[in-house]
Coordinates of N, CA, C and O and ligand atoms in Angstrom, one line a residue:
X1 N -17.8 16.6 40.3 CA -16.5 16.5 39.8 C -16.0 15.0 39.9 O -16.3 14.4 41.0
X2 N -15.3 14.6 38.9 CA -14.7 13.3 39.0 C -13.6 13.2 40.1 O -12.9 14.2 40.3
X3 N -13.5 12.0 40.7 CA -12.5 11.9 41.8 C -11.3 11.2 41.3 O -11.4 10.2 40.6
X4 N -10.1 11.7 41.7 CA -8.9 11.1 41.3 C -8.0 10.8 42.5 O -8.1 11.5 43.5
X5 N -7.1 9.8 42.4 CA -6.1 9.6 43.4 C -4.8 9.9 42.8 O -4.5 9.6 41.6
X6 N -3.9 10.4 43.6 CA -2.5 10.6 43.2 C -1.6 9.6 43.9 O -1.8 9.4 45.1
X7 N -0.8 8.9 43.2 CA 0.2 7.9 43.8 C 1.5 8.6 43.7 O 2.0 9.0 42.6
X8 N 2.2 8.7 44.9 CA 3.5 9.4 44.9 C 4.4 8.8 46.0 O 3.9 8.3 47.0
X9 N 5.7 8.8 45.7 CA 6.6 8.2 46.7 C 7.6 9.2 47.3 O 8.4 8.9 48.2
X10 N 7.6 10.5 46.7 CA 8.7 11.3 47.1 C 8.3 12.7 47.6 O 7.5 12.9 48.5
X11 N 8.9 13.7 46.9 CA 8.8 15.1 47.3 C 7.4 15.6 47.2 O 6.9 16.4 48.0
X12 N 6.8 15.3 46.1 CA 5.4 15.7 45.9 C 5.2 17.0 45.2 O 4.1 17.6 45.4
X13 N 6.2 17.5 44.5 CA 6.0 18.8 43.8 C 4.9 18.7 42.8 O 4.1 19.7 42.6
X14 N 4.8 17.6 42.1 CA 3.8 17.5 41.1 C 2.4 17.3 41.7 O 1.4 17.9 41.2
X15 N 2.3 16.6 42.8 CA 1.1 16.5 43.6 C 0.6 17.9 44.0 O -0.5 18.3 43.8
X16 N 1.6 18.7 44.6 CA 1.3 20.0 45.0 C 0.8 20.9 43.8 O -0.2 21.7 44.0
X17 N 1.4 20.7 42.7 CA 1.0 21.5 41.5 C -0.4 21.2 41.1 O -1.2 22.1 40.7
X18 N -0.8 19.9 41.2 CA -2.2 19.6 40.9 C -3.1 20.2 41.9 O -4.2 20.8 41.5
X19 N -2.8 20.2 43.2 CA -3.6 20.8 44.2 C -3.7 22.3 44.0 O -4.8 22.9 44.3
X20 N -2.7 22.9 43.5 CA -2.6 24.4 43.3 C -3.3 24.8 42.0 O -3.4 26.0 41.8
X21 N -3.7 23.9 41.2 CA -4.4 24.3 39.9 C -5.9 24.5 40.2 O -6.7 23.6 40.4
X22 N -6.2 25.8 40.2 CA -7.6 26.2 40.5 C -8.6 25.6 39.6 O -9.7 25.3 40.1
X23 N -8.3 25.5 38.3 CA -9.3 25.1 37.4 C -9.2 23.6 37.1 O -9.8 23.1 36.1
X24 N -8.6 22.8 38.0 CA -8.5 21.4 37.7 C -9.9 20.8 37.7 O -10.7 21.1 38.6
X25 N -10.2 20.0 36.7 CA -11.6 19.6 36.5 C -11.9 18.3 37.3 O -13.0 17.8 37.2
X26 N -10.9 17.8 38.0 CA -11.2 16.6 38.9 C -10.9 17.0 40.3 O -10.1 18.0 40.6
X27 N -11.4 16.2 41.3 CA -11.0 16.5 42.7 C -10.0 15.5 43.1 O -10.1 14.3 42.9
X28 N -8.9 15.9 43.6 CA -7.8 15.0 44.1 C -8.3 14.6 45.5 O -8.3 15.3 46.5
X29 N -8.8 13.4 45.6 CA -9.5 13.0 46.8 C -8.7 12.0 47.7 O -9.2 11.6 48.7
X30 N -7.5 11.6 47.2 CA -6.7 10.7 47.9 C -5.2 10.7 47.5 O -5.0 10.8 46.3
X31 N -4.3 10.6 48.5 CA -2.9 10.4 48.2 C -2.6 8.9 48.5 O -2.9 8.5 49.7
X32 N -2.0 8.2 47.6 CA -1.6 6.8 47.9 C 0.0 6.9 47.9 O 0.6 7.3 47.0
X33 N 0.6 6.5 49.1 CA 2.0 6.6 49.2 C 2.6 5.4 49.8 O 2.0 4.8 50.7
X34 N 3.8 5.0 49.4 CA 4.5 3.8 49.8 C 5.7 4.1 50.7 O 6.5 3.2 51.0
X35 N 5.9 5.3 51.0 CA 7.1 5.7 51.7 C 6.7 6.6 53.0 O 6.4 7.8 52.8
X36 N 6.8 6.0 54.2 CA 6.4 6.8 55.4 C 7.1 8.1 55.5 O 6.5 9.1 56.1
X37 N 8.4 8.2 55.1 CA 9.1 9.5 55.3 C 9.0 10.5 54.2 O 9.6 11.5 54.3
X38 N 8.2 10.2 53.2 CA 8.1 11.1 52.0 C 7.5 12.4 52.3 O 6.5 12.6 53.1
X39 N 8.1 13.5 51.8 CA 7.6 14.8 52.0 C 6.2 15.0 51.4 O 5.5 15.9 51.9
X40 N 5.8 14.2 50.5 CA 4.5 14.4 49.9 C 3.4 14.2 51.0 O 2.3 14.7 50.9
X41 N 3.7 13.4 52.0 CA 2.7 13.1 53.0 C 2.4 14.4 53.8 O 1.2 14.7 54.1
X42 N 3.4 15.2 54.1 CA 3.2 16.4 54.8 C 2.3 17.4 53.9 O 1.5 18.1 54.4
X43 N 2.6 17.4 52.6 CA 1.9 18.2 51.7 C 0.4 17.9 51.7 O -0.5 18.7 51.7
X44 N 0.1 16.6 51.7 CA -1.3 16.1 51.7 C -2.0 16.5 53.1 O -3.1 16.9 53.1
X45 N -1.3 16.2 54.2 CA -1.9 16.6 55.5 C -2.2 18.1 55.5 O -3.3 18.5 56.0
X46 N -1.3 18.9 55.1 CA -1.5 20.3 55.1 C -2.7 20.7 54.3 O -3.5 21.6 54.7
X47 N -2.9 20.0 53.2 CA -4.1 20.4 52.3 C -5.3 19.6 52.7 O -6.4 19.8 52.1
X48 N -5.2 18.8 53.8 CA -6.4 18.1 54.2 C -6.8 16.9 53.3 O -8.0 16.6 53.2
X49 N -5.9 16.4 52.5 CA -6.2 15.3 51.6 C -6.0 14.0 52.3 O -4.9 13.8 52.9
X50 N -7.0 13.1 52.3 CA -6.8 11.8 52.9 C -5.6 11.0 52.3 O -5.3 11.2 51.1
X51 N -4.9 10.3 53.2 CA -3.7 9.6 52.7 C -3.9 8.1 53.0 O -4.3 7.7 54.1
X52 N -3.6 7.3 52.0 CA -3.4 5.8 52.2 C -1.9 5.5 52.2 O -1.4 5.5 51.1
X53 N -1.4 5.3 53.3 CA 0.1 5.0 53.4 C 0.2 3.5 53.6 O -0.4 2.9 54.5
X54 N 1.0 2.8 52.8 CA 1.2 1.4 53.0 C 2.7 1.1 52.8 O 3.4 1.8 52.2
X55 N 3.1 0.0 53.5 CA 4.4 -0.6 53.4 C 4.3 -1.9 52.6 O 3.8 -2.9 53.2
X56 N 4.8 -2.0 51.4 CA 4.8 -3.2 50.7 C 5.3 -4.4 51.4 O 4.8 -5.5 51.2
X57 N 6.2 -4.2 52.3 CA 6.8 -5.3 53.1 C 5.8 -5.9 54.1 O 6.0 -7.0 54.6
X58 N 4.7 -5.2 54.4 CA 3.7 -5.8 55.2 C 2.8 -6.8 54.5 O 1.8 -7.3 55.1
X59 N 3.0 -6.9 53.2 CA 2.1 -7.8 52.4 C 2.9 -8.9 51.8 O 4.1 -8.8 51.5
X60 N 2.2 -10.0 51.4 CA 2.9 -11.1 50.8 C 3.2 -10.9 49.4 O 4.1 -11.5 48.8
X61 N 2.5 -10.0 48.7 CA 2.7 -9.9 47.3 C 2.2 -8.5 46.8 O 1.4 -7.8 47.6
X62 N 2.5 -8.2 45.6 CA 2.0 -6.9 45.0 C 0.5 -7.0 44.9 O -0.3 -6.1 45.1
X63 N 0.0 -8.2 44.5 CA -1.4 -8.4 44.4 C -2.1 -8.1 45.7 O -3.2 -7.5 45.7
X64 N -1.5 -8.6 46.8 CA -2.1 -8.4 48.2 C -2.3 -6.9 48.5 O -3.3 -6.4 48.9
X65 N -1.2 -6.1 48.3 CA -1.3 -4.7 48.6 C -2.2 -3.9 47.6 O -2.9 -2.9 48.0
X66 N -2.1 -4.3 46.4 CA -2.9 -3.6 45.4 C -4.4 -3.9 45.6 O -5.3 -3.0 45.3
X67 N -4.8 -5.1 46.1 CA -6.2 -5.4 46.4 C -6.6 -4.4 47.6 O -7.8 -3.9 47.5
X68 N -5.8 -4.2 48.5 CA -6.1 -3.3 49.6 C -6.2 -1.8 49.0 O -7.2 -1.1 49.4
X69 N -5.3 -1.4 48.2 CA -5.4 -0.1 47.6 C -6.7 0.0 46.8 O -7.5 1.0 46.9
X70 N -7.1 -1.0 46.1 CA -8.3 -1.0 45.3 C -9.5 -0.8 46.1 O -10.4 -0.1 45.8
X71 N -9.5 -1.5 47.3 CA -10.6 -1.3 48.2 C -10.8 0.1 48.6 O -11.9 0.7 48.6
X72 N -9.7 0.8 48.9 CA -9.7 2.2 49.4 C -10.2 3.1 48.2 O -11.0 3.9 48.4
X73 N -9.7 2.8 47.0 CA -10.1 3.6 45.9 C -11.6 3.5 45.6 O -12.3 4.5 45.3
X74 N -12.0 2.3 45.6 CA -13.5 2.0 45.3 C -14.4 2.6 46.4 O -15.4 3.2 46.1
X75 N -13.9 2.5 47.7 CA -14.7 3.1 48.8 C -14.8 4.6 48.6 O -15.8 5.2 49.0
X76 N -13.8 5.2 48.0 CA -13.8 6.7 47.9 C -14.4 7.1 46.5 O -14.4 8.3 46.2
X77 N -14.8 6.2 45.7 CA -15.3 6.5 44.4 C -14.3 7.2 43.5 O -14.7 8.0 42.6
X78 N -13.1 6.7 43.6 CA -12.0 7.3 42.7 C -12.2 6.7 41.3 O -12.3 5.4 41.1
X79 N -12.1 7.5 40.2 CA -12.2 7.0 38.9 C -10.9 7.2 38.0 O -10.8 6.6 37.0
X80 N -10.0 8.0 38.5 CA -8.8 8.1 37.8 C -7.6 8.0 38.8 O -7.7 8.4 39.9
X81 N -6.5 7.5 38.2 CA -5.2 7.4 39.0 C -4.1 8.2 38.3 O -3.9 7.9 37.1
X82 N -3.5 9.1 39.0 CA -2.4 9.9 38.4 C -1.1 9.6 39.2 O -1.1 9.9 40.4
X83 N -0.2 9.0 38.5 CA 1.1 8.7 39.2 C 2.0 10.0 39.1 O 2.1 10.6 38.0
X84 N 2.6 10.3 40.2 CA 3.4 11.5 40.3 C 4.7 11.2 41.1 O 4.7 11.4 42.3
X85 N 5.6 10.6 40.5 CA 6.8 10.1 41.2 C 6.5 8.9 42.1 O 7.1 8.8 43.2
X86 N 5.7 8.0 41.6 CA 5.4 6.8 42.3 C 6.4 5.8 41.7 O 6.4 5.4 40.6
X87 N 7.4 5.4 42.6 CA 8.5 4.6 42.1 C 8.3 3.1 42.2 O 9.2 2.4 42.7
X88 N 7.2 2.6 41.7 CA 6.8 1.2 41.7 C 6.1 0.9 40.5 O 5.4 1.7 39.9
X89 N 6.3 -0.4 40.0 CA 5.5 -0.8 38.8 C 4.1 -1.2 39.3 O 3.9 -1.9 40.3
X90 N 3.2 -0.7 38.6 CA 1.8 -1.0 38.9 C 1.4 -2.4 38.4 O 1.8 -2.7 37.2
X91 N 0.8 -3.2 39.2 CA 0.5 -4.6 38.8 C -0.8 -4.8 38.1 O -1.6 -3.8 38.0
X92 N -1.1 -6.1 37.8 CA -2.3 -6.3 37.0 C -3.6 -6.1 37.8 O -4.6 -5.8 37.2
X93 N -3.6 -6.2 39.1 CA -4.8 -5.9 39.9 C -5.3 -4.5 39.6 O -6.5 -4.3 39.3
X94 N -4.4 -3.5 39.7 CA -4.9 -2.1 39.5 C -5.0 -1.8 38.0 O -5.9 -1.1 37.6
X95 N -4.1 -2.4 37.2 CA -4.2 -2.2 35.7 C -5.5 -2.6 35.2 O -6.1 -2.0 34.3
X96 N -6.0 -3.8 35.6 CA -7.3 -4.3 35.1 C -8.5 -3.5 35.7 O -9.4 -3.2 34.9
X97 N -8.4 -3.1 36.9 CA -9.5 -2.4 37.5 C -9.6 -1.0 37.0 O -10.7 -0.4 36.9
X98 N -8.5 -0.4 36.6 CA -8.5 1.0 36.2 C -7.9 1.1 34.7 O -7.1 1.9 34.4
X99 N -8.4 0.2 33.9 CA -7.9 0.1 32.5 C -8.1 1.5 31.8 O -9.3 2.0 31.8
X100 N -7.1 2.0 31.2 CA -7.2 3.3 30.5 C -7.4 4.5 31.4 O -7.7 5.6 31.0
X101 N -7.2 4.3 32.7 CA -7.5 5.4 33.7 C -6.3 5.6 34.6 O -6.5 6.3 35.6
X102 N -5.1 5.1 34.2 CA -3.9 5.3 35.0 C -2.9 6.0 34.1 O -2.5 5.5 33.1
X103 N -2.5 7.2 34.6 CA -1.6 8.1 33.8 C -0.4 8.4 34.6 O -0.5 8.5 35.9
X104 N 0.7 8.5 33.9 CA 2.0 8.8 34.6 C 2.7 10.0 34.0 O 2.5 10.3 32.8
X105 N 3.5 10.7 34.8 CA 4.4 11.7 34.2 C 5.8 11.3 34.4 O 6.1 10.8 35.4
X106 N 6.6 11.6 33.4 CA 8.0 11.1 33.4 C 8.9 12.2 32.8 O 8.6 12.8 31.8
X107 N 10.0 12.5 33.5 CA 10.9 13.6 33.1 C 11.9 13.3 32.0 O 13.1 13.5 32.1
X108 N 11.4 12.8 30.9 CA 12.2 12.6 29.7 C 11.3 12.5 28.5 O 10.0 12.4 28.7
X109 N 11.8 12.5 27.3 CA 11.0 12.3 26.1 C 11.0 10.8 25.9 O 11.9 10.2 25.2
X110 N 10.1 10.1 26.5 CA 10.0 8.6 26.3 C 9.8 8.3 24.8 O 9.2 9.1 24.1
X111 N 10.4 7.2 24.3 CA 11.0 6.1 25.0 C 12.5 6.3 25.5 O 13.1 5.4 26.0
X112 N 13.0 7.5 25.3 CA 14.4 7.8 25.8 C 14.4 7.9 27.3 O 13.5 8.5 27.9
X113 N 15.4 7.3 27.9 CA 15.6 7.5 29.4 C 14.5 7.1 30.3 O 14.0 8.0 31.1
X114 N 14.0 5.9 30.2 CA 13.0 5.4 31.2 C 13.7 5.1 32.5 O 14.9 5.2 32.6
X115 N 12.9 4.8 33.5 CA 13.4 4.4 34.8 C 13.8 5.5 35.7 O 13.3 6.6 35.6
X116 N 14.7 5.2 36.6 CA 15.1 6.2 37.6 C 16.1 7.2 37.1 O 16.8 7.0 36.1
X117 N 16.0 8.4 37.7 CA 17.0 9.5 37.4 C 17.0 9.8 35.9 O 18.1 9.9 35.3
X118 N 15.9 10.0 35.3 CA 15.8 10.2 33.9 C 16.5 11.6 33.5 O 17.1 11.7 32.4
X119 N 16.5 12.5 34.4 CA 17.1 13.8 34.1 C 18.6 13.7 34.1 O 19.3 14.1 33.2
X120 N 19.1 13.0 35.1 CA 20.5 12.7 35.2 C 21.0 11.9 34.0 O 22.1 12.1 33.4
X121 N 20.2 10.9 33.6 CA 20.6 10.1 32.4 C 20.7 10.9 31.2 O 21.7 10.8 30.4
X122 N 19.8 11.8 31.0 CA 19.8 12.7 29.8 C 21.0 13.6 29.9 O 21.7 13.9 28.9
X123 N 21.2 14.2 31.0 CA 22.3 15.1 31.2 C 23.7 14.4 30.9 O 24.5 15.0 30.2
X124 N 23.8 13.3 31.5 CA 25.1 12.5 31.3 C 25.3 12.1 29.8 O 26.4 12.1 29.4
X125 N 24.2 11.8 29.2 CA 24.3 11.4 27.8 C 24.7 12.5 26.8 O 25.1 12.2 25.7
X126 N 24.6 13.7 27.3 CA 25.0 14.9 26.5 C 24.1 15.2 25.3 O 24.5 15.8 24.3
X127 N 22.8 14.8 25.4 CA 21.9 15.1 24.4 C 21.5 16.6 24.4 O 21.7 17.2 25.5
X128 N 21.0 17.1 23.3 CA 20.7 18.6 23.3 C 19.2 18.9 23.7 O 18.9 20.0 24.1
X129 N 18.4 17.9 23.6 CA 17.0 18.1 24.0 C 16.5 16.9 24.8 O 16.9 15.7 24.6
X130 N 15.8 17.2 25.8 CA 15.1 16.2 26.6 C 13.6 16.8 26.8 O 13.2 17.5 25.9
X131 N 13.0 16.4 27.9 CA 11.6 16.9 28.0 C 10.8 16.2 29.0 O 11.4 15.5 30.0
X132 N 9.5 16.2 28.8 CA 8.6 15.6 29.8 C 7.5 14.8 29.0 O 7.1 15.3 27.9
X133 N 7.2 13.7 29.5 CA 6.1 12.8 28.8 C 5.0 12.5 29.8 O 5.3 12.2 31.0
X134 N 3.8 12.6 29.3 CA 2.6 12.1 30.1 C 2.1 11.0 29.3 O 1.9 11.1 28.1
X135 N 1.9 9.8 29.9 CA 1.5 8.6 29.2 C 0.6 7.7 30.1 O 0.7 7.8 31.3
X136 N -0.2 6.9 29.4 CA -0.9 5.8 30.0 C 0.1 4.8 30.4 O 1.1 4.6 29.7
X137 N -0.2 4.1 31.5 CA 0.8 3.1 31.9 C 0.3 1.7 31.5 O -0.8 1.5 31.3
X138 N 1.3 0.8 31.3 CA 1.1 -0.6 31.2 C 2.0 -1.3 32.2 O 2.5 -0.7 33.1
X139 N 2.3 -2.6 31.9 CA 3.0 -3.4 32.9 C 4.5 -3.1 32.9 O 5.2 -3.6 33.7
X140 N 5.0 -2.3 32.0 CA 6.4 -2.0 31.9 C 6.8 -0.8 32.7 O 6.1 -0.2 33.4
X141 N 8.2 -0.5 32.7 CA 8.7 0.7 33.4 C 8.7 1.9 32.4 O 9.5 1.9 31.5
X142 N 7.8 2.8 32.7 CA 7.7 4.0 31.8 C 7.4 3.7 30.4 O 7.9 4.4 29.5
X143 N 6.6 2.7 30.1 CA 6.1 2.4 28.8 C 4.6 2.6 28.8 O 4.1 3.0 29.8
X144 N 4.0 2.4 27.7 CA 2.6 2.7 27.6 C 2.3 3.8 26.7 O 3.2 4.7 26.5
X145 N 1.1 3.9 26.1 CA 0.8 4.9 25.1 C 1.0 6.4 25.5 O 0.5 6.8 26.6
X146 N 1.7 7.1 24.7 CA 2.0 8.5 25.0 C 0.8 9.4 24.8 O 0.2 9.3 23.7
X147 N 0.5 10.3 25.7 CA -0.6 11.3 25.6 C -0.1 12.6 25.2 O -0.6 13.3 24.3
X148 N 1.0 13.1 25.8 CA 1.6 14.4 25.5 C 3.0 14.4 25.8 O 3.5 13.7 26.7
X149 N 3.8 15.2 25.0 CA 5.2 15.5 25.4 C 5.5 16.9 25.2 O 4.9 17.6 24.3
X150 N 6.5 17.4 26.0 CA 7.0 18.8 25.8 C 8.5 18.7 25.8 O 9.1 18.1 26.7
X151 N 9.1 19.4 24.9 CA 10.5 19.4 24.7 C 11.1 20.4 25.7 O 10.6 21.5 25.9
X152 N 12.3 20.1 26.3 CA 13.1 21.0 27.1 C 14.5 21.0 26.5 O 15.1 19.9 26.4
X153 N 15.0 22.1 26.1 CA 16.4 22.2 25.6 C 17.4 22.0 26.7 O 17.2 22.6 27.8
X154 N 18.5 21.3 26.4 CA 19.6 21.3 27.4 C 20.6 22.4 26.9 O 21.2 22.2 25.8
X155 N 20.8 23.4 27.7 CA 21.6 24.5 27.3 C 23.1 24.2 27.6 O 23.3 23.5 28.6
X156 N 24.0 24.8 26.9 CA 25.5 24.5 27.2 C 25.8 25.0 28.6 O 26.7 24.5 29.2
X157 N 25.0 25.9 29.1 CA 25.3 26.5 30.4 C 24.6 25.7 31.5 O 24.8 26.0 32.7
X158 N 23.8 24.7 31.2 CA 23.1 24.0 32.2 C 23.9 23.1 33.1 O 24.9 22.5 32.7
X159 N 23.6 23.1 34.4 CA 24.0 22.1 35.3 C 22.9 21.1 35.4 O 21.7 21.4 35.0
X160 N 23.1 20.0 36.1 CA 22.0 19.1 36.2 C 20.9 19.7 37.1 O 19.7 19.5 36.9
X161 N 21.3 20.5 38.0 CA 20.3 21.2 38.9 C 19.5 22.2 38.1 O 18.2 22.3 38.3
X162 N 20.1 23.0 37.3 CA 19.3 24.0 36.5 C 18.4 23.3 35.5 O 17.2 23.8 35.3
X163 N 18.9 22.2 34.9 CA 18.0 21.5 34.0 C 16.8 20.9 34.8 O 15.7 20.9 34.3
X164 N 17.1 20.3 36.0 CA 16.0 19.7 36.8 C 15.0 20.8 37.1 O 13.8 20.5 36.9
X165 N 15.4 22.0 37.4 CA 14.4 23.0 37.7 C 13.5 23.3 36.5 O 12.3 23.4 36.7
X166 N 14.1 23.4 35.4 CA 13.3 23.8 34.2 C 12.3 22.6 33.8 O 11.2 22.8 33.4
X167 N 12.8 21.4 34.0 CA 12.0 20.3 33.7 C 10.8 20.2 34.6 O 9.7 20.0 34.3
X168 N 11.1 20.5 35.9 CA 10.0 20.4 36.9 C 9.0 21.5 36.6 O 7.8 21.3 36.7
X169 N 9.4 22.7 36.2 CA 8.5 23.8 35.9 C 7.6 23.3 34.7 O 6.3 23.5 34.8
X170 N 8.1 22.7 33.7 CA 7.3 22.1 32.6 C 6.4 21.1 33.1 O 5.2 21.1 32.8
X171 N 6.8 20.2 34.0 CA 5.9 19.1 34.5 C 4.7 19.8 35.2 O 3.6 19.3 35.0
X172 N 5.0 20.8 36.0 CA 3.9 21.4 36.9 C 2.9 22.1 36.0 O 1.7 22.2 36.5
X173 N 3.3 22.5 34.8 CA 2.3 23.1 33.9 C 1.6 22.1 33.1 O 0.4 22.1 32.9
X174 N 2.4 21.1 32.6 CA 1.9 20.1 31.6 C 0.9 19.2 32.2 O -0.2 18.8 31.6
X175 N 1.2 18.7 33.4 CA 0.3 17.6 34.0 C -1.1 18.1 34.2 O -2.0 17.4 33.7
X176 N -1.3 19.2 34.9 CA -2.7 19.6 35.1 C -3.4 19.9 33.7 O -4.6 19.6 33.5
X177 N -2.7 20.5 32.8 CA -3.2 20.8 31.5 C -3.7 19.5 30.8 O -4.8 19.4 30.3
X178 N -2.8 18.5 30.8 CA -3.2 17.2 30.1 C -4.3 16.5 30.8 O -5.2 16.0 30.2
X179 N -4.3 16.6 32.1 CA -5.4 16.0 32.9 C -6.7 16.6 32.5 O -7.7 15.9 32.3
X180 N -6.8 17.9 32.5 CA -8.0 18.6 32.1 C -8.5 18.2 30.7 O -9.7 18.1 30.5
X181 N -7.5 18.1 29.8 CA -7.9 17.7 28.4 C -8.5 16.3 28.4 O -9.5 16.0 27.8
X182 N -7.8 15.4 29.2 CA -8.3 14.0 29.3 C -9.7 13.9 29.8 O -10.5 13.0 29.4
X183 N -10.0 14.7 30.8 CA -11.3 14.6 31.5 C -12.4 15.3 30.8 O -13.6 15.1 31.1
X184 N -12.1 16.2 29.8 CA -13.1 17.0 29.1 C -13.9 16.2 28.1 O -13.4 15.3 27.5
Ligands
GAR201 C1 9.0 13.8 38.8 O1 10.0 14.4 38.0 C2 8.4 12.7 38.0 O2 8.3 13.0 36.6 C3 9.3 11.6 38.2 O3 9.6 11.7 39.6 C4 9.6 13.1 40.0 C5 8.8 13.2 41.2 O4 8.9 14.6 41.7 N1 8.8 10.3 37.9 C6 9.5 9.3 37.4 O5 10.7 9.3 37.3 C7 8.7 8.1 37.0 N2 9.6 7.1 36.4 P1 7.9 15.1 42.8 O6 7.8 14.1 43.9 O7 8.5 16.4 43.2 O8 6.6 15.3 42.0

């Protein structure tokens, strides 16, 4: 099985969804996390997944910490990187080393509503449809070639919470599906 690392900064529901996908065709062999208090860390420890936790403030530059991450990835034979709520722009060190092998999931129909709080942005904007995008990353914020999108309707009865729940359900189905297609 091909080895993959998940990069995450937060709750880790997408990370957990990948772990819970029985027929995932790659092995999630590392969690890379930049937030010591993130709930995703506990999820990884429970599942026995190795964690590389780093604090960007301990390094002089993005290049310096990405070189460290790269060392860990290469030591573990990781060939794909899946971002799942990793709230940092990936720099050229990792982009060059893993060209065409870094994928992100984002809770909107990109190019609409990039950046933080995409669900809140869409809800506030009053649009009737939003959704989920899986895409390759480049040096921008939630830019890069789109691989797959799924539409989620915003219902008149929706609150931001109910919309968030539906979008997350879609994410948890779509990400493993798209990953399996990519690796096949
Ligand atoms: C997910 O909704 C993911 O799409 C989003 O962060 C959330 C993380 O949730 N990513 C972005 O907004 C990237 N710009 P999780 O920690 O429960 O998987």
